[in-house]
Amino acid sequence: FATASDDAQPVVSLRFVPSAFDSFRRNAELKFTLKLPETLNIYIVRKDGGGRESRVKTLVENARETGGSHSVSWLGDNDMEFFAPAGMYFGVVEIDQQAYETTVQVFHF
């Protein structure tokens, strides 16, 4: 996770809207702003108790994006197009092998 000052970060305002959602009923939007044009990957991961990551869903791969505001939908599914189990997930924007992440809670009623 990036720790430098916000001024040095290429990704700002990284967040999910909503921050918790029932994936059986709606999706969530990963919203962020790029300060400059960048080539990036965006994916969803889940971490186990030891902090090890497992990739759940690839949303964007090796895409060149313009500077400015962006939004990517996540349906709450995995790469096999099945619903992901309820729990805490991380949306990751990766630029030049540097990861920027934010959390989202998935629940099911």
mmCIF file of N, CA and C in Angstrom:
data_model
loop_
_atom_site.group_PDB
_atom_site.id
_atom_site.type_symbol
_atom_site.label_atom_id
_atom_site.label_comp_id
_atom_site.label_asym_id
_atom_site.label_seq_id
_atom_site.Cartn_x
_atom_site.Cartn_y
_atom_site.Cartn_z
ATOM 1 N N PHE A 1 0.855 -1.175 0.000
ATOM 2 C CA PHE A 1 0.000 0.000 0.000
ATOM 3 C C PHE A 1 0.891 1.224 0.000
ATOM 4 N N ALA A 2 0.574 2.177 -0.831
ATOM 5 C CA ALA A 2 1.387 3.383 -0.956
ATOM 6 C C ALA A 2 1.337 4.200 0.330
ATOM 7 N N THR A 3 2.486 4.725 0.722
ATOM 8 C CA THR A 3 2.540 5.491 1.964
ATOM 9 C C THR A 3 3.114 6.892 1.794
ATOM 10 N N ALA A 4 3.578 7.254 0.615
ATOM 11 C CA ALA A 4 4.144 8.586 0.417
ATOM 12 C C ALA A 4 3.043 9.638 0.536
ATOM 13 N N SER A 5 3.450 10.880 0.566
ATOM 14 C CA SER A 5 2.463 11.954 0.697
ATOM 15 C C SER A 5 1.501 11.954 -0.477
ATOM 16 N N ASP A 6 0.299 12.450 -0.258
ATOM 17 C CA ASP A 6 -0.736 12.461 -1.282
ATOM 18 C C ASP A 6 -0.298 13.223 -2.529
ATOM 19 N N ASP A 7 0.523 14.258 -2.372
ATOM 20 C CA ASP A 7 0.983 15.046 -3.516
ATOM 21 C C ASP A 7 1.801 14.220 -4.487
ATOM 22 N N ALA A 8 2.523 13.205 -4.004
ATOM 23 C CA ALA A 8 3.373 12.386 -4.850
ATOM 24 C C ALA A 8 2.615 11.213 -5.464
ATOM 25 N N GLN A 9 1.403 10.969 -5.033
ATOM 26 C CA GLN A 9 0.641 9.807 -5.478
ATOM 27 C C GLN A 9 -0.030 10.060 -6.828
ATOM 28 N N PRO A 10 0.088 9.093 -7.762
ATOM 29 C CA PRO A 10 -0.613 9.250 -9.043
ATOM 30 C C PRO A 10 -2.110 8.967 -8.926
ATOM 31 N N VAL A 11 -2.518 8.232 -7.867
ATOM 32 C CA VAL A 11 -3.918 7.869 -7.646
ATOM 33 C C VAL A 11 -4.404 8.569 -6.386
ATOM 34 N N VAL A 12 -5.497 9.320 -6.502
ATOM 35 C CA VAL A 12 -6.086 9.980 -5.336
ATOM 36 C C VAL A 12 -7.583 9.688 -5.294
ATOM 37 N N SER A 13 -8.172 9.899 -4.145
ATOM 38 C CA SER A 13 -9.608 9.721 -3.934
ATOM 39 C C SER A 13 -10.081 8.313 -4.286
ATOM 40 N N LEU A 14 -9.267 7.309 -3.971
ATOM 41 C CA LEU A 14 -9.611 5.914 -4.254
ATOM 42 C C LEU A 14 -10.622 5.428 -3.224
ATOM 43 N N ARG A 15 -11.799 4.966 -3.714
ATOM 44 C CA ARG A 15 -12.852 4.542 -2.798
ATOM 45 C C ARG A 15 -13.884 3.705 -3.546
ATOM 46 N N PHE A 16 -14.637 2.909 -2.787
ATOM 47 C CA PHE A 16 -15.787 2.190 -3.332
ATOM 48 C C PHE A 16 -17.055 2.948 -2.964
ATOM 49 N N VAL A 17 -17.997 2.983 -3.892
ATOM 50 C CA VAL A 17 -19.307 3.561 -3.644
ATOM 51 C C VAL A 17 -20.342 2.531 -4.094
ATOM 52 N N PRO A 18 -21.134 1.978 -3.187
ATOM 53 C CA PRO A 18 -21.063 2.129 -1.734
ATOM 54 C C PRO A 18 -19.888 1.340 -1.166
ATOM 55 N N SER A 19 -19.574 1.596 0.091
ATOM 56 C CA SER A 19 -18.441 0.916 0.731
ATOM 57 C C SER A 19 -18.812 -0.471 1.244
ATOM 58 N N ALA A 20 -20.101 -0.785 1.247
ATOM 59 C CA ALA A 20 -20.614 -2.121 1.576
ATOM 60 C C ALA A 20 -21.826 -2.362 0.688
ATOM 61 N N PHE A 21 -21.940 -3.582 0.124
ATOM 62 C CA PHE A 21 -23.060 -3.841 -0.771
ATOM 63 C C PHE A 21 -23.428 -5.312 -0.786
ATOM 64 N N ASP A 22 -24.700 -5.574 -1.104
ATOM 65 C CA ASP A 22 -25.217 -6.921 -1.300
ATOM 66 C C ASP A 22 -25.075 -7.217 -2.788
ATOM 67 N N SER A 23 -24.108 -8.053 -3.149
ATOM 68 C CA SER A 23 -23.832 -8.284 -4.568
ATOM 69 C C SER A 23 -24.954 -9.038 -5.272
ATOM 70 N N PHE A 24 -25.902 -9.626 -4.527
ATOM 71 C CA PHE A 24 -27.064 -10.248 -5.162
ATOM 72 C C PHE A 24 -28.036 -9.198 -5.677
ATOM 73 N N ARG A 25 -27.922 -7.962 -5.166
ATOM 74 C CA ARG A 25 -28.887 -6.917 -5.506
ATOM 75 C C ARG A 25 -28.313 -5.749 -6.300
ATOM 76 N N ARG A 26 -27.019 -5.480 -6.164
ATOM 77 C CA ARG A 26 -26.427 -4.325 -6.852
ATOM 78 C C ARG A 26 -24.936 -4.520 -7.007
ATOM 79 N N ASN A 27 -24.297 -3.589 -7.660
ATOM 80 C CA ASN A 27 -22.845 -3.617 -7.792
ATOM 81 C C ASN A 27 -22.238 -2.451 -7.022
ATOM 82 N N ALA A 28 -20.918 -2.399 -7.017
ATOM 83 C CA ALA A 28 -20.201 -1.281 -6.396
ATOM 84 C C ALA A 28 -19.310 -0.649 -7.457
ATOM 85 N N GLU A 29 -19.034 0.620 -7.280
ATOM 86 C CA GLU A 29 -18.162 1.355 -8.198
ATOM 87 C C GLU A 29 -16.850 1.672 -7.492
ATOM 88 N N LEU A 30 -15.742 1.288 -8.102
ATOM 89 C CA LEU A 30 -14.429 1.695 -7.619
ATOM 90 C C LEU A 30 -14.124 3.017 -8.308
ATOM 91 N N LYS A 31 -14.061 4.081 -7.529
ATOM 92 C CA LYS A 31 -13.859 5.426 -8.076
ATOM 93 C C LYS A 31 -12.471 5.930 -7.666
ATOM 94 N N PHE A 32 -11.834 6.644 -8.580
ATOM 95 C CA PHE A 32 -10.510 7.188 -8.301
ATOM 96 C C PHE A 32 -10.193 8.280 -9.309
ATOM 97 N N THR A 33 -9.176 9.052 -8.983
ATOM 98 C CA THR A 33 -8.686 10.111 -9.867
ATOM 99 C C THR A 33 -7.211 9.864 -10.147
ATOM 100 N N LEU A 34 -6.835 9.979 -11.412
ATOM 101 C CA LEU A 34 -5.431 9.908 -11.811
ATOM 102 C C LEU A 34 -4.929 11.323 -12.045
ATOM 103 N N LYS A 35 -3.769 11.640 -11.488
ATOM 104 C CA LYS A 35 -3.207 12.985 -11.680
ATOM 105 C C LYS A 35 -2.694 13.185 -13.101
ATOM 106 N N LEU A 36 -2.200 12.092 -13.718
ATOM 107 C CA LEU A 36 -1.657 12.123 -15.080
ATOM 108 C C LEU A 36 -2.121 10.876 -15.814
ATOM 109 N N PRO A 37 -1.975 10.825 -17.132
ATOM 110 C CA PRO A 37 -2.269 9.572 -17.835
ATOM 111 C C PRO A 37 -1.350 8.461 -17.316
ATOM 112 N N GLU A 38 -1.907 7.265 -17.167
ATOM 113 C CA GLU A 38 -1.161 6.128 -16.629
ATOM 114 C C GLU A 38 -1.626 4.836 -17.292
ATOM 115 N N THR A 39 -0.738 3.848 -17.320
ATOM 116 C CA THR A 39 -1.103 2.490 -17.698
ATOM 117 C C THR A 39 -1.290 1.722 -16.401
ATOM 118 N N LEU A 40 -2.424 1.040 -16.263
ATOM 119 C CA LEU A 40 -2.740 0.435 -14.969
ATOM 120 C C LEU A 40 -3.466 -0.899 -15.097
ATOM 121 N N ASN A 41 -3.494 -1.591 -13.977
ATOM 122 C CA ASN A 41 -4.287 -2.797 -13.778
ATOM 123 C C ASN A 41 -5.207 -2.516 -12.599
ATOM 124 N N ILE A 42 -6.397 -3.090 -12.632
ATOM 125 C CA ILE A 42 -7.315 -2.970 -11.507
ATOM 126 C C ILE A 42 -7.858 -4.359 -11.213
ATOM 127 N N TYR A 43 -7.777 -4.747 -9.961
ATOM 128 C CA TYR A 43 -8.277 -6.057 -9.586
ATOM 129 C C TYR A 43 -8.811 -6.037 -8.163
ATOM 130 N N ILE A 44 -9.533 -7.104 -7.828
ATOM 131 C CA ILE A 44 -10.104 -7.302 -6.500
ATOM 132 C C ILE A 44 -9.344 -8.441 -5.842
ATOM 133 N N VAL A 45 -8.934 -8.248 -4.586
ATOM 134 C CA VAL A 45 -8.239 -9.301 -3.842
ATOM 135 C C VAL A 45 -8.932 -9.523 -2.505
ATOM 136 N N ARG A 46 -8.646 -10.680 -1.947
ATOM 137 C CA ARG A 46 -9.069 -11.017 -0.587
ATOM 138 C C ARG A 46 -7.816 -11.421 0.159
ATOM 139 N N LYS A 47 -7.714 -11.040 1.426
ATOM 140 C CA LYS A 47 -6.542 -11.364 2.238
ATOM 141 C C LYS A 47 -6.933 -12.337 3.334
ATOM 142 N N ASP A 48 -6.051 -13.321 3.579
ATOM 143 C CA ASP A 48 -6.323 -14.261 4.663
ATOM 144 C C ASP A 48 -5.822 -13.674 5.976
ATOM 145 N N GLY A 49 -5.960 -14.404 7.068
ATOM 146 C CA GLY A 49 -5.554 -13.922 8.385
ATOM 147 C C GLY A 49 -4.096 -13.547 8.485
ATOM 148 N N GLY A 50 -3.243 -14.148 7.635
ATOM 149 C CA GLY A 50 -1.814 -13.840 7.632
ATOM 150 C C GLY A 50 -1.446 -12.708 6.692
ATOM 151 N N GLY A 51 -2.446 -12.107 6.038
ATOM 152 C CA GLY A 51 -2.179 -10.991 5.135
ATOM 153 C C GLY A 51 -1.838 -11.412 3.711
ATOM 154 N N ARG A 52 -1.868 -12.721 3.424
ATOM 155 C CA ARG A 52 -1.591 -13.181 2.062
ATOM 156 C C ARG A 52 -2.790 -12.886 1.168
ATOM 157 N N GLU A 53 -2.494 -12.394 -0.031
ATOM 158 C CA GLU A 53 -3.545 -12.014 -0.979
ATOM 159 C C GLU A 53 -3.867 -13.139 -1.940
ATOM 160 N N SER A 54 -5.122 -13.224 -2.302
ATOM 161 C CA SER A 54 -5.523 -14.061 -3.431
ATOM 162 C C SER A 54 -6.395 -13.200 -4.346
ATOM 163 N N ARG A 55 -6.073 -13.224 -5.620
ATOM 164 C CA ARG A 55 -6.819 -12.420 -6.577
ATOM 165 C C ARG A 55 -8.180 -13.061 -6.813
ATOM 166 N N VAL A 56 -9.212 -12.233 -6.748
ATOM 167 C CA VAL A 56 -10.586 -12.688 -6.924
ATOM 168 C C VAL A 56 -11.082 -12.362 -8.330
ATOM 169 N N LYS A 57 -10.831 -11.131 -8.764
ATOM 170 C CA LYS A 57 -11.381 -10.665 -10.035
ATOM 171 C C LYS A 57 -10.439 -9.645 -10.659
ATOM 172 N N THR A 58 -10.155 -9.812 -11.945
ATOM 173 C CA THR A 58 -9.419 -8.804 -12.710
ATOM 174 C C THR A 58 -10.449 -7.931 -13.410
ATOM 175 N N LEU A 59 -10.428 -6.641 -13.128
ATOM 176 C CA LEU A 59 -11.381 -5.701 -13.722
ATOM 177 C C LEU A 59 -10.804 -4.988 -14.936
ATOM 178 N N VAL A 60 -9.531 -4.625 -14.875
ATOM 179 C CA VAL A 60 -8.859 -3.903 -15.962
ATOM 180 C C VAL A 60 -7.437 -4.434 -16.029
ATOM 181 N N GLU A 61 -6.973 -4.677 -17.245
ATOM 182 C CA GLU A 61 -5.610 -5.194 -17.388
ATOM 183 C C GLU A 61 -4.849 -4.410 -18.450
ATOM 184 N N ASN A 62 -3.723 -3.838 -18.033
ATOM 185 C CA ASN A 62 -2.800 -3.138 -18.922
ATOM 186 C C ASN A 62 -3.507 -2.090 -19.789
ATOM 187 N N ALA A 63 -4.315 -1.252 -19.148
ATOM 188 C CA ALA A 63 -5.080 -0.227 -19.858
ATOM 189 C C ALA A 63 -4.430 1.142 -19.682
ATOM 190 N N ARG A 64 -4.377 1.893 -20.740
ATOM 191 C CA ARG A 64 -3.891 3.271 -20.694
ATOM 192 C C ARG A 64 -5.090 4.168 -20.414
ATOM 193 N N GLU A 65 -5.036 4.899 -19.308
ATOM 194 C CA GLU A 65 -6.141 5.772 -18.907
ATOM 195 C C GLU A 65 -5.663 7.217 -18.858
ATOM 196 N N THR A 66 -6.552 8.128 -19.138
ATOM 197 C CA THR A 66 -6.251 9.555 -19.100
ATOM 198 C C THR A 66 -6.221 10.044 -17.658
ATOM 199 N N GLY A 67 -5.633 11.205 -17.452
ATOM 200 C CA GLY A 67 -5.726 11.843 -16.157
ATOM 201 C C GLY A 67 -7.167 12.256 -15.903
ATOM 202 N N GLY A 68 -7.551 12.334 -14.632
ATOM 203 C CA GLY A 68 -8.910 12.739 -14.298
ATOM 204 C C GLY A 68 -9.663 11.649 -13.556
ATOM 205 N N SER A 69 -10.968 11.815 -13.447
ATOM 206 C CA SER A 69 -11.821 10.908 -12.682
ATOM 207 C C SER A 69 -12.169 9.664 -13.476
ATOM 208 N N HIS A 70 -12.212 8.518 -12.758
ATOM 209 C CA HIS A 70 -12.532 7.230 -13.375
ATOM 210 C C HIS A 70 -13.416 6.421 -12.441
ATOM 211 N N SER A 71 -14.131 5.468 -13.023
ATOM 212 C CA SER A 71 -15.001 4.591 -12.259
ATOM 213 C C SER A 71 -15.045 3.230 -12.950
ATOM 214 N N VAL A 72 -14.947 2.157 -12.149
ATOM 215 C CA VAL A 72 -15.016 0.795 -12.666
ATOM 216 C C VAL A 72 -16.011 0.023 -11.805
ATOM 217 N N SER A 73 -16.945 -0.676 -12.427
ATOM 218 C CA SER A 73 -17.935 -1.457 -11.690
ATOM 219 C C SER A 73 -17.381 -2.821 -11.298
ATOM 220 N N TRP A 74 -17.768 -3.256 -10.094
ATOM 221 C CA TRP A 74 -17.541 -4.645 -9.682
ATOM 222 C C TRP A 74 -18.886 -5.207 -9.268
ATOM 223 N N LEU A 75 -19.248 -6.329 -9.855
ATOM 224 C CA LEU A 75 -20.537 -6.960 -9.596
ATOM 225 C C LEU A 75 -20.526 -7.824 -8.346
ATOM 226 N N GLY A 76 -19.364 -7.967 -7.713
ATOM 227 C CA GLY A 76 -19.255 -8.849 -6.559
ATOM 228 C C GLY A 76 -18.978 -10.271 -6.974
ATOM 229 N N ASP A 77 -18.462 -10.440 -8.188
ATOM 230 C CA ASP A 77 -18.187 -11.772 -8.711
ATOM 231 C C ASP A 77 -16.690 -12.039 -8.778
ATOM 232 N N ASN A 78 -16.352 -13.290 -9.136
ATOM 233 C CA ASN A 78 -14.952 -13.652 -9.308
ATOM 234 C C ASN A 78 -14.667 -13.850 -10.796
ATOM 235 N N ASP A 79 -13.440 -14.236 -11.119
ATOM 236 C CA ASP A 79 -13.069 -14.397 -12.528
ATOM 237 C C ASP A 79 -13.827 -15.524 -13.217
ATOM 238 N N MET A 80 -14.414 -16.437 -12.454
ATOM 239 C CA MET A 80 -15.216 -17.512 -13.042
ATOM 240 C C MET A 80 -16.688 -17.110 -13.156
ATOM 241 N N GLU A 81 -16.992 -15.843 -12.837
ATOM 242 C CA GLU A 81 -18.319 -15.233 -12.927
ATOM 243 C C GLU A 81 -19.317 -15.801 -11.919
ATOM 244 N N PHE A 82 -18.814 -16.334 -10.799
ATOM 245 C CA PHE A 82 -19.657 -16.735 -9.678
ATOM 246 C C PHE A 82 -19.623 -15.618 -8.643
ATOM 247 N N PHE A 83 -20.695 -15.498 -7.844
ATOM 248 C CA PHE A 83 -20.673 -14.512 -6.776
ATOM 249 C C PHE A 83 -19.577 -14.855 -5.776
ATOM 250 N N ALA A 84 -18.833 -13.849 -5.363
ATOM 251 C CA ALA A 84 -17.820 -14.028 -4.329
ATOM 252 C C ALA A 84 -18.508 -14.162 -2.980
ATOM 253 N N PRO A 85 -17.937 -14.938 -2.053
ATOM 254 C CA PRO A 85 -18.550 -15.071 -0.725
ATOM 255 C C PRO A 85 -18.569 -13.735 0.013
ATOM 256 N N ALA A 86 -19.469 -13.628 0.974
ATOM 257 C CA ALA A 86 -19.522 -12.429 1.811
ATOM 258 C C ALA A 86 -18.182 -12.241 2.514
ATOM 259 N N GLY A 87 -17.794 -10.997 2.734
ATOM 260 C CA GLY A 87 -16.548 -10.707 3.441
ATOM 261 C C GLY A 87 -15.940 -9.395 3.005
ATOM 262 N N MET A 88 -14.739 -9.138 3.494
ATOM 263 C CA MET A 88 -13.999 -7.916 3.187
ATOM 264 C C MET A 88 -13.100 -8.172 1.970
ATOM 265 N N TYR A 89 -13.125 -7.236 1.035
ATOM 266 C CA TYR A 89 -12.309 -7.316 -0.175
ATOM 267 C C TYR A 89 -11.550 -6.005 -0.344
ATOM 268 N N PHE A 90 -10.550 -6.055 -1.196
ATOM 269 C CA PHE A 90 -9.735 -4.879 -1.479
ATOM 270 C C PHE A 90 -9.759 -4.620 -2.976
ATOM 271 N N GLY A 91 -10.061 -3.386 -3.356
ATOM 272 C CA GLY A 91 -9.912 -2.941 -4.727
ATOM 273 C C GLY A 91 -8.512 -2.394 -4.869
ATOM 274 N N VAL A 92 -7.780 -2.879 -5.879
ATOM 275 C CA VAL A 92 -6.384 -2.501 -6.057
ATOM 276 C C VAL A 92 -6.191 -1.866 -7.428
ATOM 277 N N VAL A 93 -5.596 -0.683 -7.441
ATOM 278 C CA VAL A 93 -5.158 -0.038 -8.672
ATOM 279 C C VAL A 93 -3.643 -0.147 -8.661
ATOM 280 N N GLU A 94 -3.094 -0.791 -9.697
ATOM 281 C CA GLU A 94 -1.648 -1.034 -9.774
ATOM 282 C C GLU A 94 -1.069 -0.236 -10.943
ATOM 283 N N ILE A 95 -0.058 0.568 -10.628
ATOM 284 C CA ILE A 95 0.654 1.373 -11.620
ATOM 285 C C ILE A 95 2.137 1.149 -11.396
ATOM 286 N N ASP A 96 2.840 0.710 -12.426
ATOM 287 C CA ASP A 96 4.296 0.487 -12.325
ATOM 288 C C ASP A 96 4.668 -0.340 -11.093
ATOM 289 N N GLN A 97 3.961 -1.426 -10.867
ATOM 290 C CA GLN A 97 4.199 -2.349 -9.753
ATOM 291 C C GLN A 97 3.989 -1.724 -8.375
ATOM 292 N N GLN A 98 3.354 -0.568 -8.319
ATOM 293 C CA GLN A 98 2.968 0.064 -7.052
ATOM 294 C C GLN A 98 1.465 -0.094 -6.904
ATOM 295 N N ALA A 99 1.029 -0.603 -5.761
ATOM 296 C CA ALA A 99 -0.393 -0.866 -5.543
ATOM 297 C C ALA A 99 -1.008 0.182 -4.625
ATOM 298 N N TYR A 100 -2.206 0.610 -4.983
ATOM 299 C CA TYR A 100 -3.016 1.534 -4.194
ATOM 300 C C TYR A 100 -4.325 0.795 -3.934
ATOM 301 N N GLU A 101 -4.763 0.728 -2.685
ATOM 302 C CA GLU A 101 -5.927 -0.105 -2.389
ATOM 303 C C GLU A 101 -6.912 0.559 -1.444
ATOM 304 N N THR A 102 -8.141 0.062 -1.534
ATOM 305 C CA THR A 102 -9.222 0.490 -0.659
ATOM 306 C C THR A 102 -10.122 -0.711 -0.396
ATOM 307 N N THR A 103 -10.891 -0.662 0.668
ATOM 308 C CA THR A 103 -11.702 -1.813 1.061
ATOM 309 C C THR A 103 -13.158 -1.670 0.630
ATOM 310 N N VAL A 104 -13.797 -2.828 0.522
ATOM 311 C CA VAL A 104 -15.245 -2.902 0.302
ATOM 312 C C VAL A 104 -15.756 -4.152 1.007
ATOM 313 N N GLN A 105 -16.916 -4.032 1.612
ATOM 314 C CA GLN A 105 -17.552 -5.153 2.310
ATOM 315 C C GLN A 105 -18.661 -5.721 1.433
ATOM 316 N N VAL A 106 -18.621 -7.037 1.212
ATOM 317 C CA VAL A 106 -19.683 -7.723 0.474
ATOM 318 C C VAL A 106 -20.512 -8.509 1.462
ATOM 319 N N PHE A 107 -21.825 -8.374 1.375
ATOM 320 C CA PHE A 107 -22.707 -9.161 2.222
ATOM 321 C C PHE A 107 -23.843 -9.713 1.385
ATOM 322 N N HIS A 108 -24.529 -10.720 1.904
ATOM 323 C CA HIS A 108 -25.657 -11.330 1.213
ATOM 324 C C HIS A 108 -26.805 -11.489 2.200
ATOM 325 N N PHE A 109 -28.005 -11.111 1.776
ATOM 326 C CA PHE A 109 -29.198 -11.315 2.614
ATOM 327 C C PHE A 109 -29.921 -12.557 2.156
#
